[in-house]
Short mmCIF file of C-alpha atoms in Angstrom, two decimals:
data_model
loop_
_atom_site.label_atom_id
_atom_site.label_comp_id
_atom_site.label_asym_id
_atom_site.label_seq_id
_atom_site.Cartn_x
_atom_site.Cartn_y
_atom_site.Cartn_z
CA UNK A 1 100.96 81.66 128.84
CA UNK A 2 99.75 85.34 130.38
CA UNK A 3 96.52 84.95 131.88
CA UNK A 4 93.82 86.87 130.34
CA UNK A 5 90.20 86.62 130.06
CA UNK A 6 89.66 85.63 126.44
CA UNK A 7 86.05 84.80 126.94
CA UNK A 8 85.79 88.39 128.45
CA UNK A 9 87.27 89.90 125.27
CA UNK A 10 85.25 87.72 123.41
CA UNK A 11 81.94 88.46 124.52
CA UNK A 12 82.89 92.28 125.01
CA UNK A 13 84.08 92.02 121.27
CA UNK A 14 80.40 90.65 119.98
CA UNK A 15 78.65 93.27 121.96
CA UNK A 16 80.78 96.30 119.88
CA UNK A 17 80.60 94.54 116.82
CA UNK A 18 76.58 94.26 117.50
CA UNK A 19 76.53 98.13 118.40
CA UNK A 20 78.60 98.77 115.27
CA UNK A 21 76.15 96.60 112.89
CA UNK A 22 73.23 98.68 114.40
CA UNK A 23 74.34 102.13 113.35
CA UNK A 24 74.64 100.97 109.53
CA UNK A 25 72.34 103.08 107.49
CA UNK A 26 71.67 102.38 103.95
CA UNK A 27 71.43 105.49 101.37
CA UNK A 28 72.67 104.22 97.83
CA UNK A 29 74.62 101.47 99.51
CA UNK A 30 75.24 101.35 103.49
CA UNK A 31 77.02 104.05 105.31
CA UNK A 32 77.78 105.24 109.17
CA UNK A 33 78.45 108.19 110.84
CA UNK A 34 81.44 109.20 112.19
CA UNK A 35 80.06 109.15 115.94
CA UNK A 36 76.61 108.40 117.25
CA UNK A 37 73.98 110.79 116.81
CA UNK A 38 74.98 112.50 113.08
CA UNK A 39 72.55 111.86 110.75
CA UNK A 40 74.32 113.57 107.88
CA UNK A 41 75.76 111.34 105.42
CA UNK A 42 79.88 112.03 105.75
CA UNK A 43 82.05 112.49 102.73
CA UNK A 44 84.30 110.04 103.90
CA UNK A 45 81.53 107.27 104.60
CA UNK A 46 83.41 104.77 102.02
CA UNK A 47 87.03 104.75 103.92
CA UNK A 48 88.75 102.68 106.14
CA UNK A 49 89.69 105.27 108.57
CA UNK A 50 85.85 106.31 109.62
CA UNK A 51 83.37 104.90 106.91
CA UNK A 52 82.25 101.50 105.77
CA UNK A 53 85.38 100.65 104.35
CA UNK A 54 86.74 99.60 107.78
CA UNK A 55 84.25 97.59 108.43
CA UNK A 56 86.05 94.91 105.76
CA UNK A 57 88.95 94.89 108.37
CA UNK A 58 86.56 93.79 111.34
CA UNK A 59 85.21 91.27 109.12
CA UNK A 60 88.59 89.77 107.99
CA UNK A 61 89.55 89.46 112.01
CA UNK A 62 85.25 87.70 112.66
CA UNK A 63 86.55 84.88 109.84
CA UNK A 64 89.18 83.66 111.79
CA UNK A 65 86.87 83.59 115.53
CA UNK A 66 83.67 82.24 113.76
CA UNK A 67 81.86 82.13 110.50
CA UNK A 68 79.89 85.37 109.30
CA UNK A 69 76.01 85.90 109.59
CA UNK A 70 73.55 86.28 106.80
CA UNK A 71 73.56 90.17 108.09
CA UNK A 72 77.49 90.37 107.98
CA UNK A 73 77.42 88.51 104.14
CA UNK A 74 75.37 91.08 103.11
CA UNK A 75 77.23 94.04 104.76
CA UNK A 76 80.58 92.56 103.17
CA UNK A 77 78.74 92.38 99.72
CA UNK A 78 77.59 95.90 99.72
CA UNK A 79 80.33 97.25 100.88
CA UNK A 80 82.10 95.68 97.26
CA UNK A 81 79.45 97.11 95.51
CA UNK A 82 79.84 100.73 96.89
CA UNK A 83 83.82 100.53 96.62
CA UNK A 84 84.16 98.68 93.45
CA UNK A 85 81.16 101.21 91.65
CA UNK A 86 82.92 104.04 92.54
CA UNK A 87 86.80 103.57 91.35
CA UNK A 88 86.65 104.72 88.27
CA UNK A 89 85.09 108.43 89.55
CA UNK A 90 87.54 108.37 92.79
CA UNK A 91 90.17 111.00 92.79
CA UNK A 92 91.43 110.90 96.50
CA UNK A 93 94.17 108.70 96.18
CA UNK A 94 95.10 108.19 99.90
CA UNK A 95 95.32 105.06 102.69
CA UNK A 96 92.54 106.59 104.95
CA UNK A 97 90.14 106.91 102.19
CA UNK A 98 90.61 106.54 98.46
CA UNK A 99 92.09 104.69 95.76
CA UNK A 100 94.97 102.94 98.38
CA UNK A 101 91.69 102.69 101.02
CA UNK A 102 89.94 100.60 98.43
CA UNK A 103 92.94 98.37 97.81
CA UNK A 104 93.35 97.17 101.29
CA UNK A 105 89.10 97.24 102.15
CA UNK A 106 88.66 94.69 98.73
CA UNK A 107 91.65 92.77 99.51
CA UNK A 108 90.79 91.97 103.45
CA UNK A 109 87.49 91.03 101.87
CA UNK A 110 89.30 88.67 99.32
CA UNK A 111 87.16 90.13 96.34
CA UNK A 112 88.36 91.36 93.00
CA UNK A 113 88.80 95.11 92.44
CA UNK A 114 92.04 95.73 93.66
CA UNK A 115 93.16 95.69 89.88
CA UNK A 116 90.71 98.48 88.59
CA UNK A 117 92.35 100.62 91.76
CA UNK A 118 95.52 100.63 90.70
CA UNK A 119 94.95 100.95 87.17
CA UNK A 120 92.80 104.32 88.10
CA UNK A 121 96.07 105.15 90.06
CA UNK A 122 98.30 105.23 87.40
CA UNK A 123 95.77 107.03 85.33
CA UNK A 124 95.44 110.02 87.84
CA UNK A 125 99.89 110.33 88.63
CA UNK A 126 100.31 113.97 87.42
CA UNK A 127 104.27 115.34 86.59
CA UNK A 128 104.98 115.69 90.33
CA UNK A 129 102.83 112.86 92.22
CA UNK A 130 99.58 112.25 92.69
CA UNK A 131 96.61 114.72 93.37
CA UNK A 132 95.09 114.75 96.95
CA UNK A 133 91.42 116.56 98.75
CA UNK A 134 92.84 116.36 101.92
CA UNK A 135 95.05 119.89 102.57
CA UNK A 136 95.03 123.48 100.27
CA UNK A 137 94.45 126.99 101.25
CA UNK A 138 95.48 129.20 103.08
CA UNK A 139 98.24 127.60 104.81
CA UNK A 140 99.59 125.47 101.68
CA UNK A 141 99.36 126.39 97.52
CA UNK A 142 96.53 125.06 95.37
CA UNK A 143 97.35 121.39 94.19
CA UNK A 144 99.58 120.76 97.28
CA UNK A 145 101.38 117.05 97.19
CA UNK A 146 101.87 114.82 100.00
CA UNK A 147 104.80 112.91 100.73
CA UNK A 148 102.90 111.01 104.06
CA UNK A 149 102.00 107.53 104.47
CA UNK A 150 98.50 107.84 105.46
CA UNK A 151 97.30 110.95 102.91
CA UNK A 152 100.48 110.48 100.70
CA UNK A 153 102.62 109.42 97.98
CA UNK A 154 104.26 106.81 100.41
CA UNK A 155 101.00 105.73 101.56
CA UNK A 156 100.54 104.80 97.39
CA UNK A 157 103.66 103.05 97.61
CA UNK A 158 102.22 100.97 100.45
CA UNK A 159 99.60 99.76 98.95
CA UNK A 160 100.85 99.23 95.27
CA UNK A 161 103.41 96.87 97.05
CA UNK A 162 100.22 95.28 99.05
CA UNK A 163 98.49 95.15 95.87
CA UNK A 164 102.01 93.32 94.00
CA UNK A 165 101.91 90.95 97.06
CA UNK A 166 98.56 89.67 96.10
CA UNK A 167 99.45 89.23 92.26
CA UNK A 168 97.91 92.85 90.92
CA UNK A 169 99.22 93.38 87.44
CA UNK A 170 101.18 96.34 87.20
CA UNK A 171 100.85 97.31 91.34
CA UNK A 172 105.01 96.87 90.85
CA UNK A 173 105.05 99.43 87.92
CA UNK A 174 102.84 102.04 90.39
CA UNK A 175 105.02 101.05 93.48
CA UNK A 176 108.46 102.04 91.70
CA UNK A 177 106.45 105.46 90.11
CA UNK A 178 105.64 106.21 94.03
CA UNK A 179 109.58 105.36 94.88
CA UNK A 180 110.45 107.80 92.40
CA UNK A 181 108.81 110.79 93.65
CA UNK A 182 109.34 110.33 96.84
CA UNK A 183 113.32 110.13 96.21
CA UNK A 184 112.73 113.45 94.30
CA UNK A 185 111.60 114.56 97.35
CA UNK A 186 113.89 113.86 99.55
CA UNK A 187 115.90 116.56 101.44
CA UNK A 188 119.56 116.32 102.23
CA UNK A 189 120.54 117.27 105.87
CA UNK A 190 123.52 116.78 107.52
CA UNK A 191 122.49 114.02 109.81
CA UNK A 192 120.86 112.11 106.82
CA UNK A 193 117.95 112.27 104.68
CA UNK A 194 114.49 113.97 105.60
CA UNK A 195 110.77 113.93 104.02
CA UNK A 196 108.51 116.22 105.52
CA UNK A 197 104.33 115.29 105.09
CA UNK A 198 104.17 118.32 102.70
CA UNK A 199 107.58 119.44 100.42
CA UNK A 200 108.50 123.03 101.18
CA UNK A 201 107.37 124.39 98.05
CA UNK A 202 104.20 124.03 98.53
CA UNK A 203 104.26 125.71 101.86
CA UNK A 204 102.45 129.29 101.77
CA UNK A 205 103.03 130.02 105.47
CA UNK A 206 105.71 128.03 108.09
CA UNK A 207 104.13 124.90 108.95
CA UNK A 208 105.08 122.08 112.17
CA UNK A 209 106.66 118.86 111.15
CA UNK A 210 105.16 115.54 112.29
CA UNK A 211 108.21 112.92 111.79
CA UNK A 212 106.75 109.73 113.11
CA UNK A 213 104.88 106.89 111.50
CA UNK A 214 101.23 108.62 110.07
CA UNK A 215 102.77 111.78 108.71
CA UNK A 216 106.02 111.96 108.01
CA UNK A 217 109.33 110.53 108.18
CA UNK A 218 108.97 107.73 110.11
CA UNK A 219 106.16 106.10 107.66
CA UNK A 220 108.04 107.53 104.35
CA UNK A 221 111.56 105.51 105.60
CA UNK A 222 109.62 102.28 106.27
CA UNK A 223 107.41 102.23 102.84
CA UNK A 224 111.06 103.05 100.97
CA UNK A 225 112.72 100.14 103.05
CA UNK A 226 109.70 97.80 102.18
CA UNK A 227 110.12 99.28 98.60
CA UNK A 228 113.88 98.73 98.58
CA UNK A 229 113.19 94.73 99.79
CA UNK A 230 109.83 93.81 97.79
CA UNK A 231 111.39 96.31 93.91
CA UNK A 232 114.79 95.05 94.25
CA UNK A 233 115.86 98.84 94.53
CA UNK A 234 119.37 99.06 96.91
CA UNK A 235 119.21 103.04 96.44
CA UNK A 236 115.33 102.96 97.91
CA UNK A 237 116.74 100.98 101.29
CA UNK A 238 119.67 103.25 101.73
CA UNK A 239 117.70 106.32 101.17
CA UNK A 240 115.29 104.59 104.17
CA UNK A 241 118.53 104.34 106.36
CA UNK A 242 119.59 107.72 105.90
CA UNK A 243 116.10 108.90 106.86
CA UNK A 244 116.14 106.64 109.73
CA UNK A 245 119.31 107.86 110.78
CA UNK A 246 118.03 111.45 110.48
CA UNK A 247 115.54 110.34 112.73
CA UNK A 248 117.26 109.41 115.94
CA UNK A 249 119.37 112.41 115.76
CA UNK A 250 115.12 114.47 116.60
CA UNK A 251 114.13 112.15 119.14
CA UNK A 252 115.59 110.62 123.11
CA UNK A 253 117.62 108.15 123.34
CA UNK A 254 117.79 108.00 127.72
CA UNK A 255 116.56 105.50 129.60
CA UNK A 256 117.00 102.93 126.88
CA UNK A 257 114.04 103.95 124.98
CA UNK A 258 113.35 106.11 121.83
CA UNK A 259 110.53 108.52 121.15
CA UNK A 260 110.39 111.54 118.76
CA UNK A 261 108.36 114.46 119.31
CA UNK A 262 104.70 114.84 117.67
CA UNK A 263 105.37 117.36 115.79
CA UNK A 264 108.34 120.32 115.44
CA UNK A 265 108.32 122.79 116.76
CA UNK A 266 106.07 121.92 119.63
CA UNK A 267 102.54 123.21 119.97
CA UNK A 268 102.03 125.34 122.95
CA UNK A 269 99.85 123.51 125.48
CA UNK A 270 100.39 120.41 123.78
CA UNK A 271 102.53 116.89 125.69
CA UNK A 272 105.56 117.41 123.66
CA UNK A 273 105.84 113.39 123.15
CA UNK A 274 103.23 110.80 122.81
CA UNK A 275 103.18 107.21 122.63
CA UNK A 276 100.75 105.87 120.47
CA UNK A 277 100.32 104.85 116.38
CA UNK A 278 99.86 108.14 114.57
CA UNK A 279 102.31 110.10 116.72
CA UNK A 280 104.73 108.28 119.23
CA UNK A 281 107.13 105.27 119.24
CA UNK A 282 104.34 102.47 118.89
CA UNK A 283 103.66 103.77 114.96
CA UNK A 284 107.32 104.36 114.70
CA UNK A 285 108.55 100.89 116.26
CA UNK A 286 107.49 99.53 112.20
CA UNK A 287 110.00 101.95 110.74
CA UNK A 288 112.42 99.50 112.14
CA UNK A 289 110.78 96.22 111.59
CA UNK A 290 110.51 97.36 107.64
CA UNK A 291 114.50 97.96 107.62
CA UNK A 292 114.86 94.65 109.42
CA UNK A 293 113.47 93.24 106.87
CA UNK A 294 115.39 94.80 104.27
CA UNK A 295 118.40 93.47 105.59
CA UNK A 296 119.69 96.72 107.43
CA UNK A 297 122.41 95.57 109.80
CA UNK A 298 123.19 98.88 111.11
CA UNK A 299 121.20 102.51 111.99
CA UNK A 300 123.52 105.11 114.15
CA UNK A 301 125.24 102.58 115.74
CA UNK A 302 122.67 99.73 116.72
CA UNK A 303 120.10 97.19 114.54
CA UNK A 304 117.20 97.77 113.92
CA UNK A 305 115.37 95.89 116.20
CA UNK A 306 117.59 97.37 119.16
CA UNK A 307 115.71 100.50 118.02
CA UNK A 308 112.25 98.52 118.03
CA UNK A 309 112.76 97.51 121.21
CA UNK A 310 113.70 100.89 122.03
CA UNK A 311 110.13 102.24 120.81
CA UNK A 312 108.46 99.12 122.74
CA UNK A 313 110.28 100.43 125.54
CA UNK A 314 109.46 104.24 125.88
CA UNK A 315 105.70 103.11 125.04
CA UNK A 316 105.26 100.72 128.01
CA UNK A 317 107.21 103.10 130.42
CA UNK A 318 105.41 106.14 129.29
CA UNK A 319 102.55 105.55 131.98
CA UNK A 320 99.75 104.87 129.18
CA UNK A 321 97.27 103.77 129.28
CA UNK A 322 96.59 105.69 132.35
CA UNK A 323 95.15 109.08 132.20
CA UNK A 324 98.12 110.86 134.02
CA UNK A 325 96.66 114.47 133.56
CA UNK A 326 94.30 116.26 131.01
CA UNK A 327 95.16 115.54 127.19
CA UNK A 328 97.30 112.34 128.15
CA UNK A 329 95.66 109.22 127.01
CA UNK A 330 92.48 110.14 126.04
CA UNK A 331 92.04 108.01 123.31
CA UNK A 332 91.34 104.10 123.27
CA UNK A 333 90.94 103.87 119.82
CA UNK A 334 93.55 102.48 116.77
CA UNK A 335 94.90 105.73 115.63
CA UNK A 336 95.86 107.79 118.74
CA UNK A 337 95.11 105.59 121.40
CA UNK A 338 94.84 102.00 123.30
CA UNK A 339 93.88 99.66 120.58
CA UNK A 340 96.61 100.83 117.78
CA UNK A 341 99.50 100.26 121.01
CA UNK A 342 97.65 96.85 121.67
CA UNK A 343 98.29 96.21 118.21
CA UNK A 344 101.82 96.79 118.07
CA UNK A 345 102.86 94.43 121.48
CA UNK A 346 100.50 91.84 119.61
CA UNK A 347 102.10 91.69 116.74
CA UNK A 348 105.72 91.78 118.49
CA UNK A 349 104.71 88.66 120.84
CA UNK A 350 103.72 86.64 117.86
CA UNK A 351 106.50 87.23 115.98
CA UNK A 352 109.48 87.79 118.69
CA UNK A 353 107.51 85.57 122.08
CA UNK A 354 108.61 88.20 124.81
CA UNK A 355 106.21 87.38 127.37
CA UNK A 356 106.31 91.12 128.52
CA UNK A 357 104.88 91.93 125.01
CA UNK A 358 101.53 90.02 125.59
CA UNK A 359 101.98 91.06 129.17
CA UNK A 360 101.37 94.55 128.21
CA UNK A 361 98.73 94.02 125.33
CA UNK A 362 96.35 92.13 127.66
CA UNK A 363 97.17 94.95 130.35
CA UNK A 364 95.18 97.48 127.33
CA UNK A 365 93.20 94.71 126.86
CA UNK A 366 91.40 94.85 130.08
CA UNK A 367 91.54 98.43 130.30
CA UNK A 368 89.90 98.58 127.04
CA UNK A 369 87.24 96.21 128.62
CA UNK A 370 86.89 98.15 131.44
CA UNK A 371 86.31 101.16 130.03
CA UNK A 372 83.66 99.79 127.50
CA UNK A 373 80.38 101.07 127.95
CA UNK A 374 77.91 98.13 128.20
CA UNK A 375 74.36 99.15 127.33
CA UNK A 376 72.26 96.23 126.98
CA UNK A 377 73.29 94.22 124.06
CA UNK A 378 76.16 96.72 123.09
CA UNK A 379 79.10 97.92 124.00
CA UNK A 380 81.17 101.40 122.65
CA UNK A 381 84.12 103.66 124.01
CA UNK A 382 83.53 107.54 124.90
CA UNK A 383 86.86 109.58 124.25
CA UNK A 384 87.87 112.80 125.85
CA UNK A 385 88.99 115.94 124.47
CA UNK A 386 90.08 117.66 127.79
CA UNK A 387 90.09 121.36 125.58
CA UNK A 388 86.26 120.74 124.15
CA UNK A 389 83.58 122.28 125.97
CA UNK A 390 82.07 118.98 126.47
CA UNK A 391 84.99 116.99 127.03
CA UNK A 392 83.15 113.80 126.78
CA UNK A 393 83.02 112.76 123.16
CA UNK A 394 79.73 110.82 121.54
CA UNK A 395 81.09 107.08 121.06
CA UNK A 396 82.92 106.73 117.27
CA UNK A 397 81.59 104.16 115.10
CA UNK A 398 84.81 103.19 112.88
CA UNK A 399 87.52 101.45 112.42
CA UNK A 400 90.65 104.38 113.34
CA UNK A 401 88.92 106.12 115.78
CA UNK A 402 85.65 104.29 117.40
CA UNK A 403 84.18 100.71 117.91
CA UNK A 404 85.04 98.72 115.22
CA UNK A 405 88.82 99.10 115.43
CA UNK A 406 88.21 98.57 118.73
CA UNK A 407 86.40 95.37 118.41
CA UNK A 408 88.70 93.93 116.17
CA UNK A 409 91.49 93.89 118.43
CA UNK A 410 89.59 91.99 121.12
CA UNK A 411 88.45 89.62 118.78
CA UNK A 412 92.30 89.01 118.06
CA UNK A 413 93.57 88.76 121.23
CA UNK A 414 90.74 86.01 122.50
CA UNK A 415 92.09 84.06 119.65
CA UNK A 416 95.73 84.36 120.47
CA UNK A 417 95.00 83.67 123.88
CA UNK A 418 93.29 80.52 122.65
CA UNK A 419 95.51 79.28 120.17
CA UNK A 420 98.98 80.93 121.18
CA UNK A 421 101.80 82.73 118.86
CA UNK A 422 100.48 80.08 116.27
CA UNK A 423 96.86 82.15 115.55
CA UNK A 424 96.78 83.37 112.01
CA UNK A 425 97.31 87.06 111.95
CA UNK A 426 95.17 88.96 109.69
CA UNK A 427 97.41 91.44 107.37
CA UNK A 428 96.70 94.43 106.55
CA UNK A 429 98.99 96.67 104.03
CA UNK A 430 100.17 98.96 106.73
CA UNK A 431 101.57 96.80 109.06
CA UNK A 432 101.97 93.18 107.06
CA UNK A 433 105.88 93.01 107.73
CA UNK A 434 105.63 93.35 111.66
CA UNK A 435 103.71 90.00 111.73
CA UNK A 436 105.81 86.30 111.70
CA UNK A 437 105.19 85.13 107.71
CA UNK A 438 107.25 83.44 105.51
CA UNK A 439 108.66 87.08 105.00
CA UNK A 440 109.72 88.19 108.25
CA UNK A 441 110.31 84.59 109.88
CA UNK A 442 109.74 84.39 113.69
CA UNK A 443 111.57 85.11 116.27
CA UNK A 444 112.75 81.91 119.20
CA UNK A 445 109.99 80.98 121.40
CA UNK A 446 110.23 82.39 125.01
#
């Protein structure tokens, strides 16, 4: 076994999670802020991504390490309320924070209301897809669609599969409506098959292409290769192939690795590759793992866990999670940073046992440790942004970007340490097939 401190992350862990608990406010059901200090109420306080919502994901990982407190039952219970009180009103339909938010958040919490969400989906599915708040004017038309998986119509299909997995009436029904309009939206190319996060003709000006796993094709391939598996649908796992194979042709392929820019064209001033969940190989590594599952044998010329591996690979040789130079790794949290890579090697060691896996998630486990901030009883994480005039950023609170994500993982990794590849993962509906279940099977031992 890898050494690590599991006591370390353990204790670190509890100190976050106590900071976190402590900047709960309570305003017709409990709410934080975004970072420490705001004391305006956010419009996303009930998502996963930076509100309350999140918290159910931090609570799901404590359940496993100990049994909750009085305090954390009656955070978990108001949480439900809020969520559960407010489906029938929600129109933002997305992963990060609506209907799909609310789906995962109840079921981590192993509560009813996952039914009422997807019955409310259905209800809102327009013609074309699904309505979304997130993107409009000027640079795209009024009533813009997404194809994404994190703001999206594939980020629907995610969870009405999550939602079919835990016995949801009619989450199959929703999952093959999602299928649909995504393969309507599908572009031919010559290399393959292409999605971009918004369909052209809702573009009003040109706009950059993001093709990994958050916003575009990366995440659309995987939830139409999960689709494909889980619906029975062979055209919904070829499509993910094609789009797959459209994908290697954008990204490198030297050094026996595989990353694909952030976005295309590149920004000016910008890295032109990254290496964590949203943007970079680490995200993109579960494109691979969902057409593994699927029973893909082949994508250009290799399967698809060469091309995991390959993702693994470019991640841990990419230097992270040092700070190499300004705008390069400034982010320890799940969605662009430390934590959401930690993740990813976790999740491989458990289900594949490469000791180099754990190697490197304890490696951003102690970083994360050492770059916690310990003030008395607590413990946070202070991004950068190396553009900002103050490029220090106030410590986040949530689960994507701040704390609680952050605690999470530490709590994990103290247990694995503890109790080996054998520790019960929790699942979550964006990343359930990476993990060793009677699904996906496990790996041999080594």
């Amino acid at each position: 076994m890898t050494s690590g401190n599991a006591q370390g992350y353990r204790d670190v862990a509890e100190a976050a999670w106590r900071w976190v608990l402590d900047q709960v406010r309570w305003d017709d059901g409990p709410w934080i802020p975004e970072s420490a200090g705001i004391s305006e109420i956010s419009e996303y306080r009930d998502t996963m991504y930076s509100g309350v919502g999140g918290l159910a994901y931090v609570l799901a990982e404590i359940r496993f390490a100990r049994g909750w407190t009085a305090e954390e039952r009656g955070v978990a219970e108001a949480i439900v309320n809020r969520l559960t009180g407010r489906i029938e009103d929600e129109i933002d339909c997305s992963l990060f924070g609506g209907l799909v938010s609310s789906i995962g958040v109840l079921t981590a919490l192993e509560v009813p209301g996952a039914q009422a969400a997807v019955d409310r989906l259905i209800a809102l599915r327009t013609r074309d897809g699904w309505p979304q708040t997130a993107i409009g004017p000027p640079g795209f038309l009024p009533d813009t669609l997404v194809n994404d998986a994190t703001l999206g119509t594939a980020g629907i299909l995610l969870g009405a599969l999550w939602a079919r997995r835990a016995g949801v009436a009619n989450a199959g029904d929703l999952g093959a409506q999602a299928a649909d309009v995504l393969m309507a939206d599908r572009e031919q190319v010559p290399t393959g098959v292409n999605w971009h996060w918004v369909p052209h003709r809702f573009h009003a000006e040109p706009a950059r292409e993001m093709p990994n796993f958050s916003h575009g094709l990366a995440g659309i391939a995987a939830s139409l290769a999960l689709a494909g598996t889980e619906l029975d649908r062979p055209d919904l796992t070829g499509a993910a192939v094609l789009g797959a194979e459209h994908l290697v042709t954008l990204g490198r392929t030297d050094g026996g690795g595989f990353v694909v820019p952030r976005t295309i064209p590149s920004k000016p001033g910008q890295d032109v590759y990254t290496y964590n969940w949203c943007h970079g190989p680490a995200g993109t590594s579960l494109l691979f793992l969902a057409l593994d599952l699927a029973g893909v044998e082949d994508v250009a010329g290799e399967p698809p866990l060469a091309w995991h591996r390959r993702c693994l690979h470019s991640t841990r040789s990419s230097g992270l999670p040092a700070r190499r130079h300004p705008g390069f790794w400034d982010n320890d949290g799940r969605c662009c940073g430390t934590t959401g890579v930690g993740e990813v090697f976790l999740d491989s060691w458990q289900r594949f046992g490469r000791t180099d896996d754990l190697e490197f998630a304890v490696h951003l486990a102690d970083t994360l440790v050492e770059r916690a901030v310990r003030d008395g009883p607590h413990a946070y994480w202070r991004f950068i942004e190396h553009l900002g005039p103050e490029p220090l950023l106030p410590p986040g609170v949530g689960w994507m970007q701040g704390a609680a994500g952050i605690a999470a993982f530490l709590f994990r990794i103290s247990r694995v340490l503890r109790d080996g590849r054998d520790a019960t993962p929790v699942t979550r509906m964006d990343s359930w097939w990476a993990l060793p279940t009677p699904d996906t099977g496990r790996g041999p031992r080594g």
